Short mmCIF file of C-alpha atoms in Angstrom, two decimals:
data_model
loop_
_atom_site.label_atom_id
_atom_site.label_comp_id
_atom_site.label_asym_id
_atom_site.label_seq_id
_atom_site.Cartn_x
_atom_site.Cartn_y
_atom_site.Cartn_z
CA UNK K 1 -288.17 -75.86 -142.40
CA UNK K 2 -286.91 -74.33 -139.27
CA UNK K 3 -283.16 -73.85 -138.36
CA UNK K 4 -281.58 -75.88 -135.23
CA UNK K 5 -281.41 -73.83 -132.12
CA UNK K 6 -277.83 -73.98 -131.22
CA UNK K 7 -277.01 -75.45 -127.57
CA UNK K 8 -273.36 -74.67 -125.81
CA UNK K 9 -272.39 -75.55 -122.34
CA UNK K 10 -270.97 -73.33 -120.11
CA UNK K 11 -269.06 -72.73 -116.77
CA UNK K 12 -270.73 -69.00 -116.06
CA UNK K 13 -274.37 -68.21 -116.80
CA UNK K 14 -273.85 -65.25 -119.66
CA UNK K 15 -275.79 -63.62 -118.92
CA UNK K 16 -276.37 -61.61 -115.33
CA UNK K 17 -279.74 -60.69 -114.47
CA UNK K 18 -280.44 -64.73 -113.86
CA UNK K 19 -280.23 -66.68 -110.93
CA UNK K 20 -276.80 -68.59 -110.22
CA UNK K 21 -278.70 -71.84 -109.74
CA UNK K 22 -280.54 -71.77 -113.28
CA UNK K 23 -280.23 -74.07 -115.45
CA UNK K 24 -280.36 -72.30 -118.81
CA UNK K 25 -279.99 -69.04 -120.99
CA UNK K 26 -280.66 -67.48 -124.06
CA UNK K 27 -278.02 -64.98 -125.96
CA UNK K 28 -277.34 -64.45 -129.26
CA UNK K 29 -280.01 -66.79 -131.00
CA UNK K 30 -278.57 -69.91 -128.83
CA UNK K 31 -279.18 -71.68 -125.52
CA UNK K 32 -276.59 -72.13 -123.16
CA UNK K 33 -276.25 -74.89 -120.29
CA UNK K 34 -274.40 -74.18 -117.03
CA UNK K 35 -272.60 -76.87 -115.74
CA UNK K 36 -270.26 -77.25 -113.14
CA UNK K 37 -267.81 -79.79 -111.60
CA UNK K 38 -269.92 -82.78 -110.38
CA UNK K 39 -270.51 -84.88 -113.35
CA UNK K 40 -273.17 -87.14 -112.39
CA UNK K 41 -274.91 -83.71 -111.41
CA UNK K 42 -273.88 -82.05 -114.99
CA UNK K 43 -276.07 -85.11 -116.08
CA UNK K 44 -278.95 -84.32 -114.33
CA UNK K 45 -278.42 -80.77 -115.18
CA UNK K 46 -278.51 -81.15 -118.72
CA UNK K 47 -281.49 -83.59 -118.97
CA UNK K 48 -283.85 -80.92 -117.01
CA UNK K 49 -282.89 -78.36 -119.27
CA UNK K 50 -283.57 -81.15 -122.08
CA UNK K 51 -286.63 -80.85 -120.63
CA UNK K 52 -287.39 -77.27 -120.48
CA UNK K 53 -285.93 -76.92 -123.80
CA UNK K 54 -288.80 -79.18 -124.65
CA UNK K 55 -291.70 -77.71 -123.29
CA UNK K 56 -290.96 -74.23 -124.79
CA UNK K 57 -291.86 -75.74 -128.17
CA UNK K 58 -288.36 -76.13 -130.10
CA UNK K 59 -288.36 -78.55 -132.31
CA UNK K 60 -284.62 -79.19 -133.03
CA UNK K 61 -281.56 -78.59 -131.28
CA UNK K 62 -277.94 -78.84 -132.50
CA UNK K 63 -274.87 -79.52 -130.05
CA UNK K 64 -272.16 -76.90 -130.39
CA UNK K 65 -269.59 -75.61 -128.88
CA UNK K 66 -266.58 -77.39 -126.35
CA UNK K 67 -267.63 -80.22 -124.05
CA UNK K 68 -270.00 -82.54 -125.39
CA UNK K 69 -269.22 -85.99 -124.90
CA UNK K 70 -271.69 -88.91 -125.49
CA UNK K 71 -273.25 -88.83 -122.51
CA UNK K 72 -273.97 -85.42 -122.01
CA UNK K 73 -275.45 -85.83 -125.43
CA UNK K 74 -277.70 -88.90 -124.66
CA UNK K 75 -278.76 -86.97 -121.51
CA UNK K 76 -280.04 -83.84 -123.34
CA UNK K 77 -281.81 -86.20 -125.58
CA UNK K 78 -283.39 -87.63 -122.54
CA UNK K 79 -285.31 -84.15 -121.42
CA UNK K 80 -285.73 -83.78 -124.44
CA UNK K 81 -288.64 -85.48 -125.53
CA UNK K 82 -292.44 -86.26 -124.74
CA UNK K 83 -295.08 -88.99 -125.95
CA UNK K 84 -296.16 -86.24 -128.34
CA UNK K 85 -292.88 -84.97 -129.69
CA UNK K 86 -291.04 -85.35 -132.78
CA UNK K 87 -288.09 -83.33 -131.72
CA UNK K 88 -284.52 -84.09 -133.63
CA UNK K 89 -280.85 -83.57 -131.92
CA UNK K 90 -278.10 -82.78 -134.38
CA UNK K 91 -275.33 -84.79 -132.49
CA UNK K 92 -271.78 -84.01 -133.21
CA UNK K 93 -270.49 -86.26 -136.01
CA UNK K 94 -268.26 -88.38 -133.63
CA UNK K 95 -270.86 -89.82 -132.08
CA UNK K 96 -273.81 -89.48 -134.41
CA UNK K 97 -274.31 -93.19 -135.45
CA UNK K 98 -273.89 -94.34 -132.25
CA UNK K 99 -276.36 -92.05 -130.15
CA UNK K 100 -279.01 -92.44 -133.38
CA UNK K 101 -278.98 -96.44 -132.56
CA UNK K 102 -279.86 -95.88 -128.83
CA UNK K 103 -282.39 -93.09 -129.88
CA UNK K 104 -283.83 -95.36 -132.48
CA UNK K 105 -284.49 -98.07 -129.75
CA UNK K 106 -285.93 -96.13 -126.75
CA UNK K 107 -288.40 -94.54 -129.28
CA UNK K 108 -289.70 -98.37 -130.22
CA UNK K 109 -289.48 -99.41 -126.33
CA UNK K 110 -291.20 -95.61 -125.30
CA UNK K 111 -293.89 -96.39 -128.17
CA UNK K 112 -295.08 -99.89 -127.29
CA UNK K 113 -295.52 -99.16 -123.53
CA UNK K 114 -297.37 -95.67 -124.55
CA UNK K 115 -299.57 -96.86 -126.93
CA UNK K 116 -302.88 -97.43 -125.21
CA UNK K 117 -304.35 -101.13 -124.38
CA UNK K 118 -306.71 -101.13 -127.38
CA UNK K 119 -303.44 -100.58 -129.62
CA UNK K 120 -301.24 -103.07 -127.63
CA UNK K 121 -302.62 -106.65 -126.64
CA UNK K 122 -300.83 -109.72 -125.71
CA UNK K 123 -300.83 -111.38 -129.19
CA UNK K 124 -300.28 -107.70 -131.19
CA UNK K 125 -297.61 -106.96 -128.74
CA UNK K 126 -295.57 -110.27 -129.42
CA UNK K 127 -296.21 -109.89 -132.84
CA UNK K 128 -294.85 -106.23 -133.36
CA UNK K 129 -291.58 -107.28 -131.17
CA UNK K 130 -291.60 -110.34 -133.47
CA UNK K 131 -291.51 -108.44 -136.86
CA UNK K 132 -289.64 -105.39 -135.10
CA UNK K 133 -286.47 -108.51 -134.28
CA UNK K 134 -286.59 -110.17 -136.93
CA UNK K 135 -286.96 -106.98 -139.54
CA UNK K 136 -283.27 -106.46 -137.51
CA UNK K 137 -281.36 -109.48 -138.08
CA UNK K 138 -283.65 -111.88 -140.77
CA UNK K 139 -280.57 -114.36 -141.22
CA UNK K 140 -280.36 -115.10 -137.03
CA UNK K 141 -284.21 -114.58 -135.52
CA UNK K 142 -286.79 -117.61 -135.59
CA UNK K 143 -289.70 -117.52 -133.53
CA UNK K 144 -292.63 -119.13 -132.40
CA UNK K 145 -295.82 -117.88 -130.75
CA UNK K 146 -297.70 -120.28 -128.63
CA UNK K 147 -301.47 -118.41 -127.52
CA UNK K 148 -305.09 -119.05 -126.15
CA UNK K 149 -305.46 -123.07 -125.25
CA UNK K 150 -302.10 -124.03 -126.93
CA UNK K 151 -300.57 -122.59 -123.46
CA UNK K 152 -302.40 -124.78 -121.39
CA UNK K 153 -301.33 -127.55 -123.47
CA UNK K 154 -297.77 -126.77 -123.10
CA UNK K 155 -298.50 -126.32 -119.77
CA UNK K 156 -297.69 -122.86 -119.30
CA UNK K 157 -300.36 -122.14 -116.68
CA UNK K 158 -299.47 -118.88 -115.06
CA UNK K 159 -299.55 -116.83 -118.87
CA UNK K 160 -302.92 -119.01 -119.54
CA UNK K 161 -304.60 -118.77 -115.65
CA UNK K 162 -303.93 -114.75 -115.51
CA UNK K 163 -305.27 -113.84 -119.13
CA UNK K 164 -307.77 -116.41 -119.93
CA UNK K 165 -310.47 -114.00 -119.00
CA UNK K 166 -309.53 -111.02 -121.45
CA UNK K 167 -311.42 -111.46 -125.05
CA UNK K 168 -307.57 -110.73 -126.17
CA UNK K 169 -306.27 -114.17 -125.73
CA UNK K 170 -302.83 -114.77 -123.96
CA UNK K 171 -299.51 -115.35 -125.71
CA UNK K 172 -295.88 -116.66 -125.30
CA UNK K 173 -293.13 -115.23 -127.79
CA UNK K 174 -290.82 -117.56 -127.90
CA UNK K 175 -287.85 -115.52 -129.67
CA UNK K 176 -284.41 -117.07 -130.73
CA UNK K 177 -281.04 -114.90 -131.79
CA UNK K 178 -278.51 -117.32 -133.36
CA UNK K 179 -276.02 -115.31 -134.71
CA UNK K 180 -273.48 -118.53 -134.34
CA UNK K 181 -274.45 -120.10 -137.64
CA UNK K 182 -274.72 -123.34 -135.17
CA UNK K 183 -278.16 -124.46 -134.47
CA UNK K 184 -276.87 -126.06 -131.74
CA UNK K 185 -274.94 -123.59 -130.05
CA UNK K 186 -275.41 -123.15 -126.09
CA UNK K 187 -277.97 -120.02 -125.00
CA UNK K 188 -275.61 -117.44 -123.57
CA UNK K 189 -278.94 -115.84 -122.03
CA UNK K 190 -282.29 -115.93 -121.72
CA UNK K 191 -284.47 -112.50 -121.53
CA UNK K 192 -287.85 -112.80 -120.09
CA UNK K 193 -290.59 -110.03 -119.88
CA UNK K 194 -293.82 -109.14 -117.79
CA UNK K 195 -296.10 -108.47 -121.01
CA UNK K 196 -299.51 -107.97 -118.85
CA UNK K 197 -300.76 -105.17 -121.70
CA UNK K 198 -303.31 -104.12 -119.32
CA UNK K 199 -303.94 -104.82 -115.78
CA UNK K 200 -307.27 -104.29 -114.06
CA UNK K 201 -306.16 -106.28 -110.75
CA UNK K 202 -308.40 -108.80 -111.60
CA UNK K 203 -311.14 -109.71 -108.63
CA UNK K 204 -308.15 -107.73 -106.24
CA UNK K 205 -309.73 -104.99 -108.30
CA UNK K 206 -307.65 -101.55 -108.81
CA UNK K 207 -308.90 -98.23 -108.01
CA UNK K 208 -309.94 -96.34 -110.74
CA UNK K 209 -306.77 -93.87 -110.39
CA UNK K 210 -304.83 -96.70 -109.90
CA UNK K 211 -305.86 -98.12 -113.63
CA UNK K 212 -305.10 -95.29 -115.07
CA UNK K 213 -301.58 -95.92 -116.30
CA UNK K 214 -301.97 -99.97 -116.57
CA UNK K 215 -301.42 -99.62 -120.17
CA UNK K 216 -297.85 -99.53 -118.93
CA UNK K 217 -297.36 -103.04 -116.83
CA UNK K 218 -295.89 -104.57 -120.31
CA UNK K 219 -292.77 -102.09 -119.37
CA UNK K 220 -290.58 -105.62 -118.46
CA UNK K 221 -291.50 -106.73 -122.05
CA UNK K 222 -290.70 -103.98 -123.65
CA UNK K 223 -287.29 -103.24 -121.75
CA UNK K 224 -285.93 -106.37 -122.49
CA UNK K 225 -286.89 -106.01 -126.18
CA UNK K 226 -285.71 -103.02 -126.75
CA UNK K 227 -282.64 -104.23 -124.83
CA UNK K 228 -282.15 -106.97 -127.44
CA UNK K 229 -282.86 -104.27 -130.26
CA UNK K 230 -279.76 -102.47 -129.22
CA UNK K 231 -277.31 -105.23 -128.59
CA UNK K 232 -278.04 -106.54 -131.71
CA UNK K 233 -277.16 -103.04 -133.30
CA UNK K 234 -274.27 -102.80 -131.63
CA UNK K 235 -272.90 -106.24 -132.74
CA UNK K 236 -274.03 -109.01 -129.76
CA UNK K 237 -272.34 -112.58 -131.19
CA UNK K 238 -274.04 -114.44 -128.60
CA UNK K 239 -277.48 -116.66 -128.91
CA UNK K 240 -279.78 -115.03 -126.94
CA UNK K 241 -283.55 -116.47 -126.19
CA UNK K 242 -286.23 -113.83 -125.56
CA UNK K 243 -289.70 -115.15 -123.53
CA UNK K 244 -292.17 -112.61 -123.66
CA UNK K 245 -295.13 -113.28 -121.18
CA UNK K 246 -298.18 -111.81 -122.40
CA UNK K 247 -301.70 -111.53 -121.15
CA UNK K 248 -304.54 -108.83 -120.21
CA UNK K 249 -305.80 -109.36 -116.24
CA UNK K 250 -309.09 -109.13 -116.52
CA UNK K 251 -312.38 -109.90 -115.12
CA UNK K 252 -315.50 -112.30 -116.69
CA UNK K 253 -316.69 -115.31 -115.73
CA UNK K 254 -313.82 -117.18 -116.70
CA UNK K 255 -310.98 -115.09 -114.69
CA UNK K 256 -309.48 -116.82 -112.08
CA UNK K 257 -309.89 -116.22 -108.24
CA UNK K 258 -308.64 -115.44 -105.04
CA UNK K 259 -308.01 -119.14 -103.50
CA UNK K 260 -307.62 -121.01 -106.64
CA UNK K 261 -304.92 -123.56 -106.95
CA UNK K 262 -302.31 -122.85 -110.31
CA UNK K 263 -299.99 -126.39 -110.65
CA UNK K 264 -297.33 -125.13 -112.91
CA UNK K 265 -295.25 -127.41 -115.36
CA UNK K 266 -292.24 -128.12 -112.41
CA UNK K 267 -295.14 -129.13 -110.63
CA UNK K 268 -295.25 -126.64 -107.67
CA UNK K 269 -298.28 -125.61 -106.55
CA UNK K 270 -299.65 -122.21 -106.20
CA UNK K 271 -302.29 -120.58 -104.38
CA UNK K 272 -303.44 -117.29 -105.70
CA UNK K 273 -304.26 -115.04 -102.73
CA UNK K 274 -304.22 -111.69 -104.61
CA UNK K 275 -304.82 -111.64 -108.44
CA UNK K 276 -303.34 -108.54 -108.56
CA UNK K 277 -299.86 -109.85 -108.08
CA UNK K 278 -300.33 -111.81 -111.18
CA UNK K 279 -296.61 -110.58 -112.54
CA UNK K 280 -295.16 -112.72 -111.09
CA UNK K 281 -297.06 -115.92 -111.98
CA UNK K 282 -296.38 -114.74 -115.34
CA UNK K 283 -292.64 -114.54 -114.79
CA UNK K 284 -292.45 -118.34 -113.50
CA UNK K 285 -293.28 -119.61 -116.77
CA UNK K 286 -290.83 -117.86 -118.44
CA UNK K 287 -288.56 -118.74 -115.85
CA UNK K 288 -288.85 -122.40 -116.59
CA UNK K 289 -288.85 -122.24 -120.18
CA UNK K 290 -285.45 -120.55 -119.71
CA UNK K 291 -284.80 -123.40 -117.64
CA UNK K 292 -285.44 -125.54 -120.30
CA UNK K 293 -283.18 -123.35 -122.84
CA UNK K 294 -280.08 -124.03 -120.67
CA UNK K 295 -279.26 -120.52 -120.47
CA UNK K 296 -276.08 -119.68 -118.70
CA UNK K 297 -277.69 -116.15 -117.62
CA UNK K 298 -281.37 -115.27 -117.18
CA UNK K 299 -282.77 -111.73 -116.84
CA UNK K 300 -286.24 -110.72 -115.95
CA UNK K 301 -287.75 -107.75 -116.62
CA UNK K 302 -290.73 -106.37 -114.69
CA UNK K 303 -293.15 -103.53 -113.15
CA UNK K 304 -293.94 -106.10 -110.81
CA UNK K 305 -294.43 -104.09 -107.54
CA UNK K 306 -294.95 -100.80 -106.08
CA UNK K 307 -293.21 -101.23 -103.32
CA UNK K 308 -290.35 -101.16 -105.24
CA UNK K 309 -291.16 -97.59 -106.02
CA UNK K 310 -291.89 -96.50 -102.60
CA UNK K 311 -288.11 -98.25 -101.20
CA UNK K 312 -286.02 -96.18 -104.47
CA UNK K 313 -288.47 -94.28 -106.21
CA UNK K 314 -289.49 -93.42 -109.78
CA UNK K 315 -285.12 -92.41 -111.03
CA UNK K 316 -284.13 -95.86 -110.18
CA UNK K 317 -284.75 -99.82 -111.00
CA UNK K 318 -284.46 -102.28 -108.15
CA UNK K 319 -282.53 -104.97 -108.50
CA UNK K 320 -282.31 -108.46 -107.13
CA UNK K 321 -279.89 -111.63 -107.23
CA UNK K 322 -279.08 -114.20 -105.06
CA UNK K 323 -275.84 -114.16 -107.16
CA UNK K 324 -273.40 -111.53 -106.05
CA UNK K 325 -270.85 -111.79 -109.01
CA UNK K 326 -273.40 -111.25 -111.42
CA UNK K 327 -275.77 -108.38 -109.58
CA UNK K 328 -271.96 -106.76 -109.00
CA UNK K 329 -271.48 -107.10 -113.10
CA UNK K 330 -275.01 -105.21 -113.54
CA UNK K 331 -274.73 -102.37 -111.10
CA UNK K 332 -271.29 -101.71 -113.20
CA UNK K 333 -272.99 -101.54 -116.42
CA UNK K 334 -275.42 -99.63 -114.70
CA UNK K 335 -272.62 -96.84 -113.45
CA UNK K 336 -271.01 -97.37 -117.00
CA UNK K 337 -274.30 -96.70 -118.77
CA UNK K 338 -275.16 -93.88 -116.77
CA UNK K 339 -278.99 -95.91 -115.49
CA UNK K 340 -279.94 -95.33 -111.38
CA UNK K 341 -280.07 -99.18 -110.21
CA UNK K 342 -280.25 -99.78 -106.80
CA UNK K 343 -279.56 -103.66 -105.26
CA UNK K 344 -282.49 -104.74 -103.13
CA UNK K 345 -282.33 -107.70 -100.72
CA UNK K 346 -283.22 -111.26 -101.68
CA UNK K 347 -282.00 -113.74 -99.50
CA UNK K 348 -282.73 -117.77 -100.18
CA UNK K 349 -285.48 -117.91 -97.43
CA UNK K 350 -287.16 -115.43 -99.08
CA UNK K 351 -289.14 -117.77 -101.05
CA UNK K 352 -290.44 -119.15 -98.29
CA UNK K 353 -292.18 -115.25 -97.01
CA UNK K 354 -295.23 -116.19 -98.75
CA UNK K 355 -296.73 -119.27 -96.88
CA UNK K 356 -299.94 -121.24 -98.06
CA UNK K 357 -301.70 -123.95 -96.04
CA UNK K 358 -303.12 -125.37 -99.46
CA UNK K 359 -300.14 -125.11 -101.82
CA UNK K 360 -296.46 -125.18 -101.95
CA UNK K 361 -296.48 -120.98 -101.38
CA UNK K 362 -299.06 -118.42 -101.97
CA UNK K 363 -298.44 -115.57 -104.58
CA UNK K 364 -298.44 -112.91 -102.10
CA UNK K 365 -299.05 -112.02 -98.67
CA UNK K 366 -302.84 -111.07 -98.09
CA UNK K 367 -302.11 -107.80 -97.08
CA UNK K 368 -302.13 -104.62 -99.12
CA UNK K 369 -299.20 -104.03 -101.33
CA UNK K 370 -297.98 -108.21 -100.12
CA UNK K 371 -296.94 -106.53 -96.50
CA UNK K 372 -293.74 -105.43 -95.42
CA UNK K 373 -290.62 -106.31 -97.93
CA UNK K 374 -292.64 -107.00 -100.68
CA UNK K 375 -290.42 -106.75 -103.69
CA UNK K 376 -288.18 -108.89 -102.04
CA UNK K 377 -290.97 -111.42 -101.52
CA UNK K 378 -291.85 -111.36 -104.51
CA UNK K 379 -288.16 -111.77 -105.53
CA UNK K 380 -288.08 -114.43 -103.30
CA UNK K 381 -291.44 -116.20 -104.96
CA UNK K 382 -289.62 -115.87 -108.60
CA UNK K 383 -286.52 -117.75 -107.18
CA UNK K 384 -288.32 -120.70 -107.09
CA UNK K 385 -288.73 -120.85 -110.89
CA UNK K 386 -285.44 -119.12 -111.26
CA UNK K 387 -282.57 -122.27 -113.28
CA UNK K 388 -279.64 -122.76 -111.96
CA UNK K 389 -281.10 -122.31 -108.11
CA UNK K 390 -280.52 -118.60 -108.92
CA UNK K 391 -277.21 -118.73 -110.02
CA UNK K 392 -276.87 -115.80 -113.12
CA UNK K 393 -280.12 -114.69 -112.83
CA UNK K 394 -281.01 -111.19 -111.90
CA UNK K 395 -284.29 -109.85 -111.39
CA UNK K 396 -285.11 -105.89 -112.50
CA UNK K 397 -288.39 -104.35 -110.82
CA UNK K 398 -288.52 -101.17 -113.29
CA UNK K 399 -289.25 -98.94 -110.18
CA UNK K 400 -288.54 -96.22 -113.45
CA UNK K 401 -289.70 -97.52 -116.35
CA UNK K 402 -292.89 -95.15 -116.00
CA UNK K 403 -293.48 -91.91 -115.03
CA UNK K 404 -297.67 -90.83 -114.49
CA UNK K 405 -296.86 -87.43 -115.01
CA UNK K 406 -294.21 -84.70 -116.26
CA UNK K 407 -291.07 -84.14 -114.13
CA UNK K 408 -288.16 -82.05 -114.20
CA UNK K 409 -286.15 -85.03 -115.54
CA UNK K 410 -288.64 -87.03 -117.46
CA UNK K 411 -291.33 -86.25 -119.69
CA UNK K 412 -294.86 -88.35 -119.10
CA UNK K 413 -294.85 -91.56 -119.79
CA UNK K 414 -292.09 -94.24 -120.72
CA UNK K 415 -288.65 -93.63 -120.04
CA UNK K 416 -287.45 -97.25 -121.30
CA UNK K 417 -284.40 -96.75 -117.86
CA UNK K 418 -282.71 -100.26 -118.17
CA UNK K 419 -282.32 -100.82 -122.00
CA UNK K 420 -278.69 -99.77 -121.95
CA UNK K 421 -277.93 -101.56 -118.54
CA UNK K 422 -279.62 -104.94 -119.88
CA UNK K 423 -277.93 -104.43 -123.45
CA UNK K 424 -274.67 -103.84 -121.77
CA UNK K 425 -275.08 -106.55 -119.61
CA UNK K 426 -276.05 -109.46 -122.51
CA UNK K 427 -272.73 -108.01 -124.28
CA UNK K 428 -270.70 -108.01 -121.26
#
């Protein structure tokens, strides 16, 4: 078995015949990162050289030296990584336990939204978040998994109407943490995630390149597992429900159509003008059922729309609330967890940005990408399945939750960005 390679930071490259701007050197058997005053930048610095540390084929690193804190830790960890790798960190003792937890959790979020559709359908993928939970905390998880016809008989018509097609019937986890010991405690919060395990676009068909990475549209569900995962490890006392909304958009005979009609259980009406915005009519039903938990604060979890990633691209999530205290609350756990978030607007009249002349609002605009402001419309369309008429909910579009190729930061793939903001967050 192969020795660590040693990593130090430094303040002066040690070398001379390298560029002042690089990142990294090699002296006496070790690496050495160059950092400088601007700590947010020191970050970033580290994580590329995380990366580049990665793609040179070492296997296992060891923190030495002055200087390493946790974060500067976490974010060599970060780079260092890909879907492929098995690479270890030796993290300084202080500290060990702690980053292990967080590494532990974005390799199970990384792994579900990597592993292709054939591996990861809407009933496997509640099931392995199920047994994942519950293998976690057996004396305070229960859970129940409603699927196929049983969704239209509880009426949840959005999970049922977008997956029905699929020969991988749909699926809602219905997930309960009760550490409390009181089976009628009050739901501090309600998770809910956009579990579509694959995504064709339905009829609103997807270019082939634009399939490609689909696999990866269960990101929401994933996030807010993993997010779960971690508070739990790091000692969350509060009864937390998790809805997972799960379902393959596909096309047969049976898939639903541009101009159908979906009457969901509130009883609002909903005309389906694009079936590739079919996150979202996911999302309601997990909305309501949170409704119907009495959660004090709901957070969703979604890849829900690109243009998200064309107003703060693939470093940040988007975020949306029409409740300032508690979007102000996650954009500090954000800063304090060291995740890019970036507050998008939603205003109340939103909801109303997606008319219909048959039903009580159309899923979309019939425009490519939903038209101009479309995450916010389709913030807007969520709001009116959001409890509380919005108030403690907040709404993530995982702008970053996916990367379709190698960058200096990230390696392909997952990146699970928002677990420790959303963990935070439910502790908070």
């Amino acid at each position: 078995m192969s020795s660590a390679l040693s990593v130090y930071l430094t303040d002066k490259m040690p070398v001379n015949y390298l560029a002042e701007k690089a990142l990294l050197a090699f002296k006496d058997d070790a690496a050495h990162i160059v950092i400088g005053d601007n700590e947010e930048e020191n970050l970033r610095r580290i994580q590329k050289a995380g990366r580049q540390l990665d793609t040179q084929g070492i296997t296992s690193l060891s923190v030495q030296g002055p200087g390493w804190d946790k974060e500067r830790q976490w974010a060599l960890s970060l780079g260092y990584t890909s879907t492929l790798s098995t690479n270890s960190v030796q993290w300084s003792a202080e500290v060990a336990d702690e980053l292990q937890q967080v590494n532990d959790v974005f390799r199970f979020t990384r792994e579900l939204v990597n592993l292709s559709a054939e591996e990861i359908y809407p009933v496997s993928l509640a099931e392995r978040v199920a047994k994942h939970l519950s293998e976690l905390a057996p004396d305070h998880v229960s859970y129940e998994l409603i699927k196929g016809e049983a969704l239209k008989a509880a009426g949840w018509m959005g999970i049922y109407t977008v997956g029905r097609a699929s020969q991988h019937e749909p699926a809602m986890l219905v997930l309960d943490y009760n550490p409390t010991g009181d089976a009628d405690a009050p739901v501090e919060s309600a998770l809910i995630g956009k579990g579509i395990t694959y995504d064709s676009g339905g009829y609103s068909i997807k270019p082939s390149e634009g399939m490609l990475s689909m696999k990866c549209d269960m990101g929401g569900a994933a996030t807010v597992s993993g997010a779960l995962s971690l508070a739990i490890r790091q000692g969350l006392n509060k009864r937390v429900k998790l809805f997972l909304c799960c379902a393959e958009n596909m096309i047969d005979g049976r898939a639903y159509k541009l101009g159908d009609i979906i009457t969901y259980k509130n009883g609002l009406k909903v005309e389906v003008v694009n079936t590739d915005a079919e996150g979202r009519l996911v999302l309601a039903d997990g909305l309501q059922a949170a409704g119907e938990a009495g959660a004090k604060q709901v957070i969703d979890a979604a890849t829900l729309t690109g243009a998200a990633q064309m107003a703060v691209g693939n470093e940040y999530n988007a975020l949306f609330s029409v409740d300032d205290e508690a979007a102000e609350k996650a954009l500090r756990f954000a800063r304090q967890e060291n995740e890019l978030l970036w507050r998008l607007p939603l205003n109340r009249w939103h909801a109303e940005n997606c008319p219909s002349a048959f039903a009580d609002t159309a899923n979309s605009r019939p425009q490519k990408g939903g038209g101009a402001g479309g995450a916010s419309n389709a913030a807007g369309f969520l709001l009116r399945f959001a409890p509380n008429d919005g108030k403690g909910w907040l709404h993530f579009d995982l702008a970053g939750a996916y990367q379709k190729s190698a960058t200096a930061m990230w390696p392909a793939g997952a990146t699970a960005l928002g677990v420790r903001t959303i963990a935070a967050t439910l502790r908070g």
